[in-house]
């Protein structure tokens, strides 16, 4: 991404953040304090993160902040339209409003599920949306189990599309989508023996899953292993978001649940800061550790093969000697 494009995106980002603030002031007065505070925080965080990542030249986080602001703008516009068209503002509190919105979306039936599925596909291929934005709405509308199934199907399809982009369209297409720096860095990480690293990067939260799927298509990673990894790992992560995000496992309305959530959020913030600061070191450590193990395993396998070959050669020499001795005896 060149500097001119980044300046344009930064300008749009700041304008959207200002619009979110103003629209919240004038059109969200029927909602509770918590809903308005969330939009204020998102607009402030979006502007600050955009400026900081622009200065520090962190393109991945810069793009993520822009996408988050766009998502917040869409949500806010949806709330405002529903408030004006469907009279959502007539309900007494935020809980009643949210329940009305849920019933409205639930009434869409199969069309709503199809849109939810399509969002999951797009968020893997072209829209790297935050996990909560992708999975939690479905869990609140159709329940955790159904949302997990639909989201998992969409993510698997999206991951297969990313793999196909790398496999059939090649490195130029991946560089155009993911950037040259990310393509070369993660391509070097995966390499020819990056299966263990690929699985770990799919599990850990601060790696770009969509980019990794594209780059996996560029490497020697075979399709059955890639498919098995995505099918086994991603649904488990999606289920964790769906069940935890709705308060099914850790309730939001119990004192002990609130305490646990405070701890979880604190840990997530710390991990986010650490991953932002030390991600390169973590990546290098993973690569060095597991590449070394793979190298040792490869060397061991090569040693065993060499020993087997030498034993076979010795057996052949013994057989030749026996044959020559038996020939002389016959003479």
mmCIF file of C-alpha atoms in Angstrom:
data_model
loop_
_atom_site.group_PDB
_atom_site.id
_atom_site.type_symbol
_atom_site.label_atom_id
_atom_site.label_comp_id
_atom_site.label_asym_id
_atom_site.label_seq_id
_atom_site.Cartn_x
_atom_site.Cartn_y
_atom_site.Cartn_z
ATOM 1 C CA UNK A 1 0.000 0.000 0.000
ATOM 2 C CA UNK A 2 1.507 3.298 -1.094
ATOM 3 C CA UNK A 3 1.542 6.439 1.028
ATOM 4 C CA UNK A 4 -1.180 8.227 -0.951
ATOM 5 C CA UNK A 5 -3.624 5.340 -0.482
ATOM 6 C CA UNK A 6 -2.841 5.220 3.242
ATOM 7 C CA UNK A 7 -3.487 8.954 3.586
ATOM 8 C CA UNK A 8 -6.847 8.566 1.827
ATOM 9 C CA UNK A 9 -7.828 5.666 4.088
ATOM 10 C CA UNK A 10 -6.689 7.575 7.184
ATOM 11 C CA UNK A 11 -8.790 10.579 6.158
ATOM 12 C CA UNK A 12 -11.872 8.426 5.552
ATOM 13 C CA UNK A 13 -11.287 6.645 8.851
ATOM 14 C CA UNK A 14 -11.166 9.878 10.840
ATOM 15 C CA UNK A 15 -14.265 11.236 9.048
ATOM 16 C CA UNK A 16 -16.168 8.024 9.801
ATOM 17 C CA UNK A 17 -15.135 8.206 13.468
ATOM 18 C CA UNK A 18 -16.392 11.782 13.660
ATOM 19 C CA UNK A 19 -19.640 10.736 11.956
ATOM 20 C CA UNK A 20 -20.118 7.871 14.436
ATOM 21 C CA UNK A 21 -19.737 10.289 17.332
ATOM 22 C CA UNK A 22 -22.175 12.843 15.899
ATOM 23 C CA UNK A 23 -24.780 10.258 14.860
ATOM 24 C CA UNK A 24 -24.605 8.663 18.310
ATOM 25 C CA UNK A 25 -25.228 12.052 19.938
ATOM 26 C CA UNK A 26 -28.223 12.982 17.779
ATOM 27 C CA UNK A 27 -29.864 9.651 16.891
ATOM 28 C CA UNK A 28 -29.034 7.209 19.725
ATOM 29 C CA UNK A 29 -30.640 9.144 22.584
ATOM 30 C CA UNK A 30 -33.344 6.480 22.843
ATOM 31 C CA UNK A 31 -30.748 3.831 23.698
ATOM 32 C CA UNK A 32 -29.097 3.297 27.054
ATOM 33 C CA UNK A 33 -25.777 4.660 28.242
ATOM 34 C CA UNK A 34 -23.904 1.414 27.572
ATOM 35 C CA UNK A 35 -24.822 1.280 23.872
ATOM 36 C CA UNK A 36 -23.795 4.900 23.350
ATOM 37 C CA UNK A 37 -20.536 4.449 25.275
ATOM 38 C CA UNK A 38 -19.639 1.486 23.059
ATOM 39 C CA UNK A 39 -19.943 3.594 19.895
ATOM 40 C CA UNK A 40 -18.030 6.476 21.493
ATOM 41 C CA UNK A 41 -15.218 4.110 22.477
ATOM 42 C CA UNK A 42 -15.089 2.490 19.040
ATOM 43 C CA UNK A 43 -14.910 5.855 17.281
ATOM 44 C CA UNK A 44 -12.184 7.129 19.616
ATOM 45 C CA UNK A 45 -10.172 3.892 19.461
ATOM 46 C CA UNK A 46 -10.545 3.700 15.670
ATOM 47 C CA UNK A 47 -9.162 7.200 15.187
ATOM 48 C CA UNK A 48 -6.286 6.766 17.647
ATOM 49 C CA UNK A 49 -5.232 3.346 16.370
ATOM 50 C CA UNK A 50 -5.417 4.553 12.765
ATOM 51 C CA UNK A 51 -3.140 7.507 13.452
ATOM 52 C CA UNK A 52 -0.657 5.493 15.535
ATOM 53 C CA UNK A 53 -0.425 2.591 13.058
ATOM 54 C CA UNK A 54 -0.104 5.065 10.179
ATOM 55 C CA UNK A 55 2.883 6.692 11.896
ATOM 56 C CA UNK A 56 4.451 3.356 12.878
ATOM 57 C CA UNK A 57 3.774 1.893 9.402
ATOM 58 C CA UNK A 58 1.876 -1.136 10.756
ATOM 59 C CA UNK A 59 -0.185 -1.806 7.635
ATOM 60 C CA UNK A 60 -2.029 -4.884 8.934
ATOM 61 C CA UNK A 61 -3.315 -3.117 12.059
ATOM 62 C CA UNK A 62 -3.980 0.025 10.044
ATOM 63 C CA UNK A 63 -6.296 -1.925 7.738
ATOM 64 C CA UNK A 64 -7.921 -3.745 10.685
ATOM 65 C CA UNK A 65 -8.729 -0.438 12.408
ATOM 66 C CA UNK A 66 -10.325 0.867 9.211
ATOM 67 C CA UNK A 67 -12.449 -2.274 8.819
ATOM 68 C CA UNK A 68 -13.534 -2.081 12.466
ATOM 69 C CA UNK A 69 -14.683 1.518 11.976
ATOM 70 C CA UNK A 70 -16.605 0.518 8.842
ATOM 71 C CA UNK A 71 -18.337 -2.290 10.778
ATOM 72 C CA UNK A 72 -19.237 0.119 13.585
ATOM 73 C CA UNK A 73 -20.649 2.553 11.021
ATOM 74 C CA UNK A 74 -22.807 -0.187 9.482
ATOM 75 C CA UNK A 75 -24.107 -1.287 12.897
ATOM 76 C CA UNK A 76 -24.874 2.277 13.895
ATOM 77 C CA UNK A 77 -26.670 2.957 10.607
ATOM 78 C CA UNK A 78 -28.691 -0.233 11.117
ATOM 79 C CA UNK A 79 -29.740 0.831 14.616
ATOM 80 C CA UNK A 80 -30.740 4.293 13.392
ATOM 81 C CA UNK A 81 -32.759 2.931 10.447
ATOM 82 C CA UNK A 82 -34.516 0.367 12.635
ATOM 83 C CA UNK A 83 -35.263 3.079 15.159
ATOM 84 C CA UNK A 84 -36.924 5.214 12.510
ATOM 85 C CA UNK A 85 -38.573 2.568 10.303
ATOM 86 C CA UNK A 86 -39.503 -0.272 12.671
ATOM 87 C CA UNK A 87 -40.002 1.942 15.743
ATOM 88 C CA UNK A 88 -37.341 0.172 17.798
ATOM 89 C CA UNK A 89 -36.980 3.311 19.902
ATOM 90 C CA UNK A 90 -40.508 2.777 21.244
ATOM 91 C CA UNK A 91 -39.281 -0.092 23.408
ATOM 92 C CA UNK A 92 -38.426 0.794 27.000
ATOM 93 C CA UNK A 93 -34.849 -0.428 27.428
ATOM 94 C CA UNK A 94 -31.887 -1.757 25.456
ATOM 95 C CA UNK A 95 -32.706 -5.371 26.318
ATOM 96 C CA UNK A 96 -36.199 -5.034 24.813
ATOM 97 C CA UNK A 97 -34.765 -3.282 21.740
ATOM 98 C CA UNK A 98 -32.147 -6.021 21.247
ATOM 99 C CA UNK A 99 -34.797 -8.722 21.595
ATOM 100 C CA UNK A 100 -36.969 -6.964 19.001
ATOM 101 C CA UNK A 101 -34.045 -6.789 16.586
ATOM 102 C CA UNK A 102 -33.267 -10.464 17.216
ATOM 103 C CA UNK A 103 -36.844 -11.514 16.437
ATOM 104 C CA UNK A 104 -36.832 -9.365 13.321
ATOM 105 C CA UNK A 105 -33.644 -11.000 12.012
ATOM 106 C CA UNK A 106 -34.806 -14.454 13.077
ATOM 107 C CA UNK A 107 -37.982 -13.979 11.032
ATOM 108 C CA UNK A 108 -35.882 -13.807 7.857
ATOM 109 C CA UNK A 109 -35.418 -17.589 8.129
ATOM 110 C CA UNK A 110 -33.246 -19.196 5.473
ATOM 111 C CA UNK A 111 -32.372 -15.876 3.852
ATOM 112 C CA UNK A 112 -30.826 -14.614 7.074
ATOM 113 C CA UNK A 113 -28.797 -17.818 7.446
ATOM 114 C CA UNK A 114 -27.621 -17.532 3.845
ATOM 115 C CA UNK A 115 -26.452 -13.956 4.433
ATOM 116 C CA UNK A 116 -24.711 -15.053 7.659
ATOM 117 C CA UNK A 117 -22.971 -17.866 5.739
ATOM 118 C CA UNK A 118 -21.890 -15.449 2.994
ATOM 119 C CA UNK A 119 -20.467 -13.030 5.578
ATOM 120 C CA UNK A 120 -18.274 -15.836 6.961
ATOM 121 C CA UNK A 121 -16.955 -16.642 3.485
ATOM 122 C CA UNK A 122 -16.214 -12.994 2.725
ATOM 123 C CA UNK A 123 -14.552 -12.320 6.082
ATOM 124 C CA UNK A 124 -11.985 -15.007 5.286
ATOM 125 C CA UNK A 125 -11.369 -14.023 1.659
ATOM 126 C CA UNK A 126 -11.616 -10.211 1.527
ATOM 127 C CA UNK A 127 -12.981 -8.792 4.803
ATOM 128 C CA UNK A 128 -10.841 -9.637 7.861
ATOM 129 C CA UNK A 129 -13.551 -8.768 10.388
ATOM 130 C CA UNK A 130 -13.136 -9.221 14.161
ATOM 131 C CA UNK A 131 -14.312 -12.622 15.409
ATOM 132 C CA UNK A 132 -17.007 -11.235 17.709
ATOM 133 C CA UNK A 133 -18.508 -9.213 14.865
ATOM 134 C CA UNK A 134 -18.664 -12.340 12.682
ATOM 135 C CA UNK A 135 -19.810 -15.088 15.042
ATOM 136 C CA UNK A 136 -21.671 -13.535 17.977
ATOM 137 C CA UNK A 137 -24.674 -12.076 16.077
ATOM 138 C CA UNK A 138 -25.496 -15.509 14.668
ATOM 139 C CA UNK A 139 -25.256 -17.110 18.111
ATOM 140 C CA UNK A 140 -27.637 -14.516 19.538
ATOM 141 C CA UNK A 141 -30.158 -14.974 16.712
ATOM 142 C CA UNK A 142 -30.174 -18.724 16.000
ATOM 143 C CA UNK A 143 -28.407 -20.142 19.037
ATOM 144 C CA UNK A 144 -24.830 -21.229 19.609
ATOM 145 C CA UNK A 145 -25.000 -24.640 17.911
ATOM 146 C CA UNK A 146 -26.645 -23.504 14.659
ATOM 147 C CA UNK A 147 -24.408 -20.438 14.472
ATOM 148 C CA UNK A 148 -21.311 -22.616 14.949
ATOM 149 C CA UNK A 149 -22.387 -24.927 12.119
ATOM 150 C CA UNK A 150 -23.184 -22.104 9.671
ATOM 151 C CA UNK A 151 -20.085 -20.062 10.549
ATOM 152 C CA UNK A 152 -17.829 -23.133 10.359
ATOM 153 C CA UNK A 153 -19.195 -24.023 6.926
ATOM 154 C CA UNK A 154 -18.616 -20.467 5.701
ATOM 155 C CA UNK A 155 -15.090 -20.279 7.135
ATOM 156 C CA UNK A 156 -14.153 -23.654 5.628
ATOM 157 C CA UNK A 157 -15.425 -22.584 2.193
ATOM 158 C CA UNK A 158 -13.596 -19.261 2.496
ATOM 159 C CA UNK A 159 -10.390 -21.023 3.529
ATOM 160 C CA UNK A 160 -10.632 -23.347 0.521
ATOM 161 C CA UNK A 161 -11.053 -20.331 -1.769
ATOM 162 C CA UNK A 162 -7.931 -18.758 -0.235
ATOM 163 C CA UNK A 163 -5.983 -21.994 -0.731
ATOM 164 C CA UNK A 164 -7.148 -22.131 -4.358
ATOM 165 C CA UNK A 165 -6.016 -18.532 -4.917
ATOM 166 C CA UNK A 166 -2.501 -19.463 -3.832
ATOM 167 C CA UNK A 167 -2.483 -22.810 -5.660
ATOM 168 C CA UNK A 168 -3.940 -21.777 -9.027
ATOM 169 C CA UNK A 169 -3.373 -18.018 -9.307
ATOM 170 C CA UNK A 170 0.105 -18.049 -7.818
ATOM 171 C CA UNK A 171 2.342 -15.699 -5.900
ATOM 172 C CA UNK A 172 1.430 -12.535 -7.805
ATOM 173 C CA UNK A 173 -2.241 -12.838 -6.797
ATOM 174 C CA UNK A 174 -1.340 -13.474 -3.156
ATOM 175 C CA UNK A 175 1.037 -10.488 -3.100
ATOM 176 C CA UNK A 176 -1.700 -8.294 -4.584
ATOM 177 C CA UNK A 177 -4.124 -9.332 -1.810
ATOM 178 C CA UNK A 178 -1.847 -9.837 1.189
ATOM 179 C CA UNK A 179 1.135 -7.634 0.359
ATOM 180 C CA UNK A 180 4.679 -8.591 -0.567
ATOM 181 C CA UNK A 181 6.033 -8.412 3.000
ATOM 182 C CA UNK A 182 3.425 -10.771 4.484
ATOM 183 C CA UNK A 183 3.647 -13.162 1.556
ATOM 184 C CA UNK A 184 7.413 -13.512 1.760
ATOM 185 C CA UNK A 185 7.511 -13.642 5.569
ATOM 186 C CA UNK A 186 4.853 -16.298 6.088
ATOM 187 C CA UNK A 187 5.920 -18.154 2.971
ATOM 188 C CA UNK A 188 9.393 -18.502 4.486
ATOM 189 C CA UNK A 189 7.860 -19.608 7.799
ATOM 190 C CA UNK A 190 5.757 -22.371 6.280
ATOM 191 C CA UNK A 191 8.218 -23.489 3.625
ATOM 192 C CA UNK A 192 8.358 -27.167 2.829
ATOM 193 C CA UNK A 193 8.095 -28.475 6.412
ATOM 194 C CA UNK A 194 5.710 -25.962 7.978
ATOM 195 C CA UNK A 195 2.788 -28.246 8.846
ATOM 196 C CA UNK A 196 3.181 -27.994 12.618
ATOM 197 C CA UNK A 197 3.695 -24.228 12.396
ATOM 198 C CA UNK A 198 0.600 -23.910 10.195
ATOM 199 C CA UNK A 199 -1.558 -25.739 12.752
ATOM 200 C CA UNK A 200 -0.260 -23.584 15.613
ATOM 201 C CA UNK A 201 -0.838 -20.381 13.654
ATOM 202 C CA UNK A 202 -4.425 -21.454 12.998
ATOM 203 C CA UNK A 203 -4.980 -21.922 16.737
ATOM 204 C CA UNK A 204 -3.237 -18.808 18.046
ATOM 205 C CA UNK A 205 -5.320 -15.618 17.755
ATOM 206 C CA UNK A 206 -2.799 -13.078 16.462
ATOM 207 C CA UNK A 207 -1.938 -14.686 13.111
ATOM 208 C CA UNK A 208 -3.702 -13.741 9.830
ATOM 209 C CA UNK A 209 -5.655 -16.920 9.044
ATOM 210 C CA UNK A 210 -6.773 -15.825 5.580
ATOM 211 C CA UNK A 211 -3.244 -14.916 4.474
ATOM 212 C CA UNK A 212 -1.872 -18.191 5.837
ATOM 213 C CA UNK A 213 -4.444 -20.155 3.825
ATOM 214 C CA UNK A 214 -3.401 -18.374 0.626
ATOM 215 C CA UNK A 215 0.286 -18.917 1.315
ATOM 216 C CA UNK A 216 -0.346 -22.579 2.138
ATOM 217 C CA UNK A 217 -1.469 -22.920 -1.469
ATOM 218 C CA UNK A 218 1.905 -21.587 -2.607
ATOM 219 C CA UNK A 219 3.905 -24.100 -0.576
ATOM 220 C CA UNK A 220 4.322 -27.863 -0.884
ATOM 221 C CA UNK A 221 1.582 -28.425 1.725
ATOM 222 C CA UNK A 222 -0.781 -31.048 0.330
ATOM 223 C CA UNK A 223 -4.518 -30.425 0.119
ATOM 224 C CA UNK A 224 -5.686 -33.292 2.413
ATOM 225 C CA UNK A 225 -3.555 -31.999 5.293
ATOM 226 C CA UNK A 226 -4.725 -28.425 4.746
ATOM 227 C CA UNK A 227 -8.389 -29.473 4.646
ATOM 228 C CA UNK A 228 -8.061 -31.667 7.732
ATOM 229 C CA UNK A 229 -6.436 -28.830 9.688
ATOM 230 C CA UNK A 230 -9.149 -26.320 8.774
ATOM 231 C CA UNK A 231 -12.025 -28.749 9.408
ATOM 232 C CA UNK A 232 -10.693 -29.890 12.785
ATOM 233 C CA UNK A 233 -9.328 -26.612 14.190
ATOM 234 C CA UNK A 234 -11.526 -23.746 13.009
ATOM 235 C CA UNK A 235 -14.946 -25.080 14.188
ATOM 236 C CA UNK A 236 -13.552 -25.499 17.710
ATOM 237 C CA UNK A 237 -12.410 -21.870 17.787
ATOM 238 C CA UNK A 238 -15.737 -20.651 16.361
ATOM 239 C CA UNK A 239 -17.663 -22.692 18.954
ATOM 240 C CA UNK A 240 -15.593 -21.115 21.725
ATOM 241 C CA UNK A 241 -16.529 -17.632 20.491
ATOM 242 C CA UNK A 242 -20.210 -18.510 20.128
ATOM 243 C CA UNK A 243 -20.663 -20.221 23.494
ATOM 244 C CA UNK A 244 -18.468 -17.840 25.486
ATOM 245 C CA UNK A 245 -19.713 -14.695 23.761
ATOM 246 C CA UNK A 246 -23.369 -15.338 24.618
ATOM 247 C CA UNK A 247 -22.698 -15.999 28.295
ATOM 248 C CA UNK A 248 -23.828 -19.619 28.103
ATOM 249 C CA UNK A 249 -20.716 -20.953 29.823
ATOM 250 C CA UNK A 250 -19.653 -17.879 31.803
ATOM 251 C CA UNK A 251 -22.791 -15.812 32.612
ATOM 252 C CA UNK A 252 -22.795 -12.029 32.421
ATOM 253 C CA UNK A 253 -25.393 -11.567 35.172
ATOM 254 C CA UNK A 254 -23.653 -13.459 37.986
ATOM 255 C CA UNK A 255 -20.997 -11.910 40.279
ATOM 256 C CA UNK A 256 -18.527 -14.734 39.704
ATOM 257 C CA UNK A 257 -19.150 -14.559 35.935
ATOM 258 C CA UNK A 258 -18.523 -10.812 35.874
ATOM 259 C CA UNK A 259 -15.261 -11.316 37.783
ATOM 260 C CA UNK A 260 -14.137 -14.017 35.357
ATOM 261 C CA UNK A 261 -14.982 -11.829 32.362
ATOM 262 C CA UNK A 262 -13.021 -8.928 33.821
ATOM 263 C CA UNK A 263 -10.010 -11.230 34.137
ATOM 264 C CA UNK A 264 -10.503 -12.570 30.603
ATOM 265 C CA UNK A 265 -10.722 -9.076 29.119
ATOM 266 C CA UNK A 266 -7.620 -8.002 31.067
ATOM 267 C CA UNK A 267 -5.702 -11.039 29.803
ATOM 268 C CA UNK A 268 -6.885 -10.398 26.232
ATOM 269 C CA UNK A 269 -5.745 -6.779 26.404
ATOM 270 C CA UNK A 270 -2.333 -7.837 27.730
ATOM 271 C CA UNK A 271 -2.000 -10.512 25.031
ATOM 272 C CA UNK A 272 -3.036 -8.026 22.360
ATOM 273 C CA UNK A 273 -0.392 -5.543 23.511
ATOM 274 C CA UNK A 274 2.253 -8.265 23.735
ATOM 275 C CA UNK A 275 1.355 -9.683 20.337
ATOM 276 C CA UNK A 276 1.494 -6.183 18.842
ATOM 277 C CA UNK A 277 4.934 -5.628 20.348
ATOM 278 C CA UNK A 278 6.495 -9.095 20.216
ATOM 279 C CA UNK A 279 4.697 -10.864 17.365
ATOM 280 C CA UNK A 280 7.842 -11.046 15.225
ATOM 281 C CA UNK A 281 9.774 -12.631 18.089
ATOM 282 C CA UNK A 282 7.014 -15.156 18.760
ATOM 283 C CA UNK A 283 6.870 -16.082 15.088
ATOM 284 C CA UNK A 284 10.647 -16.541 14.873
ATOM 285 C CA UNK A 285 10.664 -18.620 18.083
ATOM 286 C CA UNK A 286 7.952 -20.929 16.740
ATOM 287 C CA UNK A 287 9.722 -21.332 13.434
ATOM 288 C CA UNK A 288 13.114 -21.988 15.019
ATOM 289 C CA UNK A 289 11.735 -24.449 17.560
ATOM 290 C CA UNK A 290 9.621 -26.565 15.259
ATOM 291 C CA UNK A 291 11.885 -26.226 12.251
ATOM 292 C CA UNK A 292 14.689 -27.578 14.442
ATOM 293 C CA UNK A 293 12.519 -30.489 15.529
ATOM 294 C CA UNK A 294 11.535 -31.194 11.934
ATOM 295 C CA UNK A 295 15.178 -30.988 10.934
ATOM 296 C CA UNK A 296 16.167 -33.464 13.659
ATOM 297 C CA UNK A 297 13.391 -35.828 12.608
ATOM 298 C CA UNK A 298 14.485 -35.543 8.992
ATOM 299 C CA UNK A 299 18.125 -36.184 9.890
ATOM 300 C CA UNK A 300 17.097 -39.198 11.977
ATOM 301 C CA UNK A 301 15.020 -40.580 9.127
ATOM 302 C CA UNK A 302 17.898 -40.034 6.693
ATOM 303 C CA UNK A 303 20.299 -41.803 9.074
ATOM 304 C CA UNK A 304 17.958 -44.779 9.354
ATOM 305 C CA UNK A 305 17.630 -44.947 5.573
ATOM 306 C CA UNK A 306 21.407 -44.802 5.165
ATOM 307 C CA UNK A 307 21.878 -47.599 7.732
ATOM 308 C CA UNK A 308 19.283 -49.727 5.982
ATOM 309 C CA UNK A 309 20.976 -49.153 2.636
ATOM 310 C CA UNK A 310 24.406 -50.036 4.056
ATOM 311 C CA UNK A 311 22.985 -53.230 5.608
ATOM 312 C CA UNK A 312 21.439 -54.188 2.265
ATOM 313 C CA UNK A 313 24.789 -53.600 0.541
ATOM 314 C CA UNK A 314 26.544 -55.798 3.114
ATOM 315 C CA UNK A 315 23.981 -58.542 2.584
ATOM 316 C CA UNK A 316 24.526 -58.337 -1.171
ATOM 317 C CA UNK A 317 28.313 -58.576 -0.669
ATOM 318 C CA UNK A 318 27.848 -61.636 1.546
ATOM 319 C CA UNK A 319 25.594 -63.249 -1.049
ATOM 320 C CA UNK A 320 28.151 -62.574 -3.793
ATOM 321 C CA UNK A 321 30.939 -64.089 -1.686
ATOM 322 C CA UNK A 322 28.830 -67.182 -0.960
ATOM 323 C CA UNK A 323 28.005 -67.572 -4.629
ATOM 324 C CA UNK A 324 31.648 -67.276 -5.630
ATOM 325 C CA UNK A 325 32.694 -69.821 -2.998
ATOM 326 C CA UNK A 326 30.022 -72.295 -4.091
ATOM 327 C CA UNK A 327 31.141 -71.870 -7.739
ATOM 328 C CA UNK A 328 34.757 -72.650 -6.854
ATOM 329 C CA UNK A 329 33.674 -75.695 -4.858
ATOM 330 C CA UNK A 330 31.716 -77.053 -7.815
ATOM 331 C CA UNK A 331 34.747 -76.657 -10.064
#
